[in-house]
Amino acid sequence: MPNQSPDGRPWTRHNAKSSLPILQVKITIEVPFMLDRGNVSGVDMNAEDGVQLLVGKESRNWVVRNVSWLKSFIRIFLGIVWLIDGYLKFTPGLVDSFPDLVRRAGEGQPTWLQPWFNFWSSVTTGNAALFVYSTGVLEVALGIALVLGFMRKLAYLGGIIFSLFIWAIPEGFGGPYGPSSTDIGTGIIYSFVFLSLVIINTISGPSKYSLDFLIERKYPLWKRLSEFG
């Protein structure tokens, strides 16, 4: 065989085996890089797929498998608590004792908090009935919304704010704090329960055991008032 090609250039032998290591290294380097960037089809999983995988029936975690009704149970139980709280606001004698309740909340508090309690004490003295009955109506409305699962987004956010107001005014921020203090008040705990429901519903999606779920099937825009995320 001649050592030159018809055009005068020398023949070169192509060894297929010699190129395999280079190709193999290239594949080894590029494939993980593509996986990291989501360039391979089927690798870039969206959030909804991830949630469905997380709550799949094959999961070994009992809480994850039953998150749909567990979050509804917590919501309904919390709603019943708020209904009881609201009912108690209409008991006889509470209106007369409410200003003293607010005044006593400020006793023993730090000096820099006294203007806050003095303000609310003066406001509630002449309008005790308005404050007590308004609080009772709001608590009953919040309880009904929680039990039925109605406008949950507004109910959860409103519950956080309302609980903090209760903690800050009649509960006196859970204080005054000292050697005899036993807790920090119930209002702050309620607010964290509501925050937990917000987080759970944001992660797990719509709650099928709710009135919101039925409304959303007919009016999708209702999700703006009921769903997070």
mmCIF file of C-alpha atoms in Angstrom:
data_model
loop_
_atom_site.group_PDB
_atom_site.id
_atom_site.type_symbol
_atom_site.label_atom_id
_atom_site.label_comp_id
_atom_site.label_asym_id
_atom_site.label_seq_id
_atom_site.Cartn_x
_atom_site.Cartn_y
_atom_site.Cartn_z
ATOM 1 C CA MET A 1 0.000 0.000 0.000
ATOM 2 C CA PRO A 2 1.455 3.435 -0.877
ATOM 3 C CA ASN A 3 2.436 5.730 1.935
ATOM 4 C CA GLN A 4 0.805 8.729 0.290
ATOM 5 C CA SER A 5 -2.766 9.585 -0.672
ATOM 6 C CA PRO A 6 -3.683 10.522 -4.253
ATOM 7 C CA ASP A 7 -3.423 14.228 -3.354
ATOM 8 C CA GLY A 8 0.141 13.792 -2.131
ATOM 9 C CA ARG A 9 -0.554 13.795 1.634
ATOM 10 C CA PRO A 10 0.782 10.889 3.726
ATOM 11 C CA TRP A 11 -1.659 8.232 4.912
ATOM 12 C CA THR A 12 -2.532 8.268 8.629
ATOM 13 C CA ARG A 13 -3.954 5.396 10.538
ATOM 14 C CA HIS A 14 -6.963 6.135 12.808
ATOM 15 C CA ASN A 15 -6.922 4.018 15.911
ATOM 16 C CA ALA A 16 -10.530 3.814 17.162
ATOM 17 C CA LYS A 17 -9.441 2.437 20.496
ATOM 18 C CA SER A 18 -7.241 5.453 21.213
ATOM 19 C CA SER A 19 -10.236 7.831 21.074
ATOM 20 C CA LEU A 20 -12.392 5.816 23.465
ATOM 21 C CA PRO A 21 -10.748 7.051 26.693
ATOM 22 C CA ILE A 22 -11.193 10.662 25.577
ATOM 23 C CA LEU A 23 -14.866 10.095 24.719
ATOM 24 C CA GLN A 24 -15.435 8.245 27.952
ATOM 25 C CA VAL A 25 -13.898 11.042 30.011
ATOM 26 C CA LYS A 26 -15.986 13.593 28.170
ATOM 27 C CA ILE A 27 -19.203 11.727 28.916
ATOM 28 C CA THR A 28 -18.197 11.218 32.537
ATOM 29 C CA ILE A 29 -17.605 14.933 33.007
ATOM 30 C CA GLU A 30 -20.536 16.323 31.020
ATOM 31 C CA VAL A 31 -23.383 14.100 32.205
ATOM 32 C CA PRO A 32 -23.200 15.092 35.908
ATOM 33 C CA PHE A 33 -22.814 18.704 34.793
ATOM 34 C CA MET A 34 -26.025 18.406 32.750
ATOM 35 C CA LEU A 35 -27.799 16.737 35.650
ATOM 36 C CA ASP A 36 -26.828 19.557 37.996
ATOM 37 C CA ARG A 37 -28.144 22.194 35.608
ATOM 38 C CA GLY A 38 -31.314 20.276 34.784
ATOM 39 C CA ASN A 39 -30.480 19.947 31.080
ATOM 40 C CA VAL A 40 -31.415 16.288 30.889
ATOM 41 C CA SER A 41 -35.062 15.565 30.107
ATOM 42 C CA GLY A 42 -37.012 14.357 33.138
ATOM 43 C CA VAL A 43 -34.466 15.549 35.675
ATOM 44 C CA ASP A 44 -35.858 19.023 36.257
ATOM 45 C CA MET A 45 -38.766 18.099 38.538
ATOM 46 C CA ASN A 46 -41.184 20.881 39.432
ATOM 47 C CA ALA A 47 -42.453 21.577 42.939
ATOM 48 C CA GLU A 48 -45.796 19.884 42.395
ATOM 49 C CA ASP A 49 -44.154 16.634 41.352
ATOM 50 C CA GLY A 50 -41.968 16.827 44.439
ATOM 51 C CA VAL A 51 -44.968 17.244 46.724
ATOM 52 C CA GLN A 52 -46.783 14.342 45.086
ATOM 53 C CA LEU A 53 -43.700 12.196 45.575
ATOM 54 C CA LEU A 54 -43.407 13.331 49.182
ATOM 55 C CA VAL A 55 -46.995 12.472 50.108
ATOM 56 C CA GLY A 56 -47.171 9.318 48.033
ATOM 57 C CA LYS A 57 -48.969 6.320 49.458
ATOM 58 C CA GLU A 58 -45.760 4.318 49.388
ATOM 59 C CA SER A 59 -44.103 6.608 51.917
ATOM 60 C CA ARG A 60 -43.114 4.909 55.160
ATOM 61 C CA ASN A 61 -43.742 8.053 57.211
ATOM 62 C CA TRP A 62 -47.238 7.839 58.749
ATOM 63 C CA VAL A 63 -47.536 11.598 59.196
ATOM 64 C CA VAL A 64 -46.632 12.279 55.569
ATOM 65 C CA ARG A 65 -49.107 9.684 54.312
ATOM 66 C CA ASN A 66 -51.933 11.170 56.378
ATOM 67 C CA VAL A 67 -51.066 14.867 56.180
ATOM 68 C CA SER A 68 -54.292 15.623 54.273
ATOM 69 C CA TRP A 69 -56.650 14.790 57.134
ATOM 70 C CA LEU A 70 -54.200 15.600 59.939
ATOM 71 C CA LYS A 71 -53.976 19.261 58.964
ATOM 72 C CA SER A 72 -57.774 19.361 58.710
ATOM 73 C CA PHE A 73 -58.082 17.824 62.183
ATOM 74 C CA ILE A 74 -55.754 20.466 63.658
ATOM 75 C CA ARG A 75 -57.706 23.217 61.904
ATOM 76 C CA ILE A 76 -61.097 21.958 63.097
ATOM 77 C CA PHE A 77 -59.893 21.384 66.670
ATOM 78 C CA LEU A 78 -58.435 24.897 66.771
ATOM 79 C CA GLY A 79 -61.736 26.249 65.418
ATOM 80 C CA ILE A 80 -63.667 24.574 68.238
ATOM 81 C CA VAL A 81 -61.322 26.185 70.773
ATOM 82 C CA TRP A 82 -61.972 29.608 69.262
ATOM 83 C CA LEU A 83 -65.737 29.002 69.287
ATOM 84 C CA ILE A 84 -65.558 28.270 73.020
ATOM 85 C CA ASP A 85 -63.433 31.387 73.584
ATOM 86 C CA GLY A 86 -65.961 33.487 71.687
ATOM 87 C CA TYR A 87 -68.905 32.046 73.602
ATOM 88 C CA LEU A 88 -67.267 32.885 76.920
ATOM 89 C CA LYS A 89 -67.015 36.546 75.910
ATOM 90 C CA PHE A 90 -70.808 36.823 76.210
ATOM 91 C CA THR A 91 -70.968 35.546 79.791
ATOM 92 C CA PRO A 92 -72.507 38.001 82.292
ATOM 93 C CA GLY A 93 -70.083 40.140 84.260
ATOM 94 C CA LEU A 94 -67.189 40.107 81.813
ATOM 95 C CA VAL A 95 -67.988 43.579 80.473
ATOM 96 C CA ASP A 96 -67.822 45.079 83.965
ATOM 97 C CA SER A 97 -64.543 43.360 84.827
ATOM 98 C CA PHE A 98 -62.790 43.860 81.468
ATOM 99 C CA PRO A 99 -61.280 47.323 82.220
ATOM 100 C CA ASP A 100 -59.822 45.979 85.465
ATOM 101 C CA LEU A 101 -58.445 43.008 83.562
ATOM 102 C CA VAL A 102 -56.582 45.306 81.183
ATOM 103 C CA ARG A 103 -55.416 47.533 84.042
ATOM 104 C CA ARG A 104 -54.057 44.569 86.026
ATOM 105 C CA ALA A 105 -52.179 43.384 82.928
ATOM 106 C CA GLY A 106 -50.022 46.497 83.202
ATOM 107 C CA GLU A 107 -49.215 46.086 86.880
ATOM 108 C CA GLY A 108 -45.588 45.202 87.483
ATOM 109 C CA GLN A 109 -44.668 45.707 83.824
ATOM 110 C CA PRO A 110 -41.467 47.579 82.869
ATOM 111 C CA THR A 111 -41.656 51.363 82.884
ATOM 112 C CA TRP A 112 -41.225 51.630 79.132
ATOM 113 C CA LEU A 113 -44.378 49.489 78.633
ATOM 114 C CA GLN A 114 -46.612 51.532 80.956
ATOM 115 C CA PRO A 115 -47.778 54.009 78.246
ATOM 116 C CA TRP A 116 -49.043 51.044 76.191
ATOM 117 C CA PHE A 117 -51.166 49.648 79.023
ATOM 118 C CA ASN A 118 -52.316 53.090 80.201
ATOM 119 C CA PHE A 119 -53.608 53.817 76.705
ATOM 120 C CA TRP A 120 -55.633 50.605 76.440
ATOM 121 C CA SER A 121 -56.897 50.924 79.998
ATOM 122 C CA SER A 122 -58.259 54.405 79.313
ATOM 123 C CA VAL A 123 -59.794 53.335 75.984
ATOM 124 C CA THR A 124 -61.564 50.260 77.349
ATOM 125 C CA THR A 125 -62.892 51.958 80.499
ATOM 126 C CA GLY A 126 -65.653 53.793 78.648
ATOM 127 C CA ASN A 127 -66.103 51.246 75.833
ATOM 128 C CA ALA A 128 -65.827 47.905 77.582
ATOM 129 C CA ALA A 129 -68.979 46.443 76.019
ATOM 130 C CA LEU A 130 -67.813 47.347 72.514
ATOM 131 C CA PHE A 131 -64.427 45.698 73.005
ATOM 132 C CA VAL A 132 -65.730 42.571 74.722
ATOM 133 C CA TYR A 133 -68.587 41.848 72.313
ATOM 134 C CA SER A 134 -66.519 42.733 69.237
ATOM 135 C CA THR A 135 -63.838 40.337 70.422
ATOM 136 C CA GLY A 136 -66.471 37.647 70.980
ATOM 137 C CA VAL A 137 -67.956 38.096 67.501
ATOM 138 C CA LEU A 138 -64.503 37.949 65.872
ATOM 139 C CA GLU A 139 -63.587 34.807 67.809
ATOM 140 C CA VAL A 140 -66.846 33.077 66.842
ATOM 141 C CA ALA A 141 -66.392 34.090 63.185
ATOM 142 C CA LEU A 142 -62.819 32.828 63.232
ATOM 143 C CA GLY A 143 -63.918 29.559 64.821
ATOM 144 C CA ILE A 144 -66.614 28.997 62.175
ATOM 145 C CA ALA A 145 -64.139 29.729 59.371
ATOM 146 C CA LEU A 146 -61.677 27.226 60.805
ATOM 147 C CA VAL A 147 -64.218 24.464 61.370
ATOM 148 C CA LEU A 148 -65.690 24.810 57.870
ATOM 149 C CA GLY A 149 -62.362 25.491 56.174
ATOM 150 C CA PHE A 150 -63.692 28.753 54.713
ATOM 151 C CA MET A 151 -61.328 31.483 53.465
ATOM 152 C CA ARG A 152 -58.475 29.700 55.212
ATOM 153 C CA LYS A 153 -55.781 32.049 53.956
ATOM 154 C CA LEU A 154 -57.462 35.086 55.502
ATOM 155 C CA ALA A 155 -58.454 33.086 58.590
ATOM 156 C CA TYR A 156 -54.880 31.947 59.293
ATOM 157 C CA LEU A 157 -53.297 35.359 58.745
ATOM 158 C CA GLY A 158 -56.050 37.117 60.674
ATOM 159 C CA GLY A 159 -55.711 34.554 63.453
ATOM 160 C CA ILE A 160 -52.001 35.323 63.816
ATOM 161 C CA ILE A 161 -52.620 39.067 64.148
ATOM 162 C CA PHE A 162 -55.655 38.666 66.414
ATOM 163 C CA SER A 163 -53.817 36.253 68.723
ATOM 164 C CA LEU A 164 -50.911 38.678 69.079
ATOM 165 C CA PHE A 165 -53.321 41.482 70.017
ATOM 166 C CA ILE A 166 -54.863 39.312 72.731
ATOM 167 C CA TRP A 167 -51.395 38.437 73.987
ATOM 168 C CA ALA A 168 -50.263 42.078 73.969
ATOM 169 C CA ILE A 169 -53.278 43.713 75.653
ATOM 170 C CA PRO A 170 -55.355 41.660 78.129
ATOM 171 C CA GLU A 171 -52.584 39.068 78.651
ATOM 172 C CA GLY A 172 -49.921 41.727 79.136
ATOM 173 C CA PHE A 173 -47.381 39.947 76.909
ATOM 174 C CA GLY A 174 -47.628 37.038 79.341
ATOM 175 C CA GLY A 175 -45.922 39.110 82.044
ATOM 176 C CA PRO A 176 -44.795 40.513 84.284
ATOM 177 C CA TYR A 177 -41.973 38.029 84.357
ATOM 178 C CA GLY A 178 -40.226 37.071 87.554
ATOM 179 C CA PRO A 179 -39.423 34.146 89.850
ATOM 180 C CA SER A 180 -43.117 33.208 90.072
ATOM 181 C CA SER A 181 -43.765 33.246 86.284
ATOM 182 C CA THR A 182 -45.093 29.966 84.902
ATOM 183 C CA ASP A 183 -45.807 30.652 81.205
ATOM 184 C CA ILE A 184 -45.704 33.329 78.519
ATOM 185 C CA GLY A 185 -49.430 33.485 77.799
ATOM 186 C CA THR A 186 -51.761 31.658 75.428
ATOM 187 C CA GLY A 187 -52.044 34.270 72.682
ATOM 188 C CA ILE A 188 -48.485 33.796 71.470
ATOM 189 C CA ILE A 189 -49.028 30.023 71.367
ATOM 190 C CA TYR A 190 -52.177 30.464 69.253
ATOM 191 C CA SER A 191 -50.233 32.615 66.803
ATOM 192 C CA PHE A 192 -47.587 29.909 66.357
ATOM 193 C CA VAL A 193 -50.291 27.291 65.761
ATOM 194 C CA PHE A 194 -51.723 29.472 63.000
ATOM 195 C CA LEU A 195 -48.233 29.957 61.554
ATOM 196 C CA SER A 196 -47.750 26.178 61.568
ATOM 197 C CA LEU A 197 -50.986 25.749 59.599
ATOM 198 C CA VAL A 198 -49.757 28.301 57.066
ATOM 199 C CA ILE A 199 -46.491 26.380 56.590
ATOM 200 C CA ILE A 200 -48.202 22.966 56.391
ATOM 201 C CA ASN A 201 -50.751 24.155 53.836
ATOM 202 C CA THR A 202 -48.088 25.887 51.763
ATOM 203 C CA ILE A 203 -46.116 22.635 51.523
ATOM 204 C CA SER A 204 -48.944 20.108 51.173
ATOM 205 C CA GLY A 205 -51.307 22.094 48.946
ATOM 206 C CA PRO A 206 -55.126 22.394 48.999
ATOM 207 C CA SER A 207 -57.142 20.806 51.793
ATOM 208 C CA LYS A 208 -59.842 18.561 50.346
ATOM 209 C CA TYR A 209 -61.665 18.419 53.687
ATOM 210 C CA SER A 210 -62.732 22.056 53.522
ATOM 211 C CA LEU A 211 -65.432 24.277 52.084
ATOM 212 C CA ASP A 212 -62.740 26.137 50.169
ATOM 213 C CA PHE A 213 -61.919 22.987 48.199
ATOM 214 C CA LEU A 214 -65.518 22.691 46.979
ATOM 215 C CA ILE A 215 -65.674 26.367 46.020
ATOM 216 C CA GLU A 216 -62.328 26.214 44.194
ATOM 217 C CA ARG A 217 -63.593 23.432 41.917
ATOM 218 C CA LYS A 218 -66.230 25.802 40.543
ATOM 219 C CA TYR A 219 -64.447 29.134 40.991
ATOM 220 C CA PRO A 220 -60.648 28.692 40.604
ATOM 221 C CA LEU A 221 -59.990 32.340 41.527
ATOM 222 C CA TRP A 222 -61.199 31.559 45.034
ATOM 223 C CA LYS A 223 -57.718 30.141 45.678
ATOM 224 C CA ARG A 224 -56.490 33.690 46.221
ATOM 225 C CA LEU A 225 -58.494 33.797 49.450
ATOM 226 C CA SER A 226 -57.886 30.252 50.567
ATOM 227 C CA GLU A 227 -54.531 28.867 49.414
ATOM 228 C CA PHE A 228 -50.879 29.721 49.995
ATOM 229 C CA GLY A 229 -48.180 29.465 47.362
#
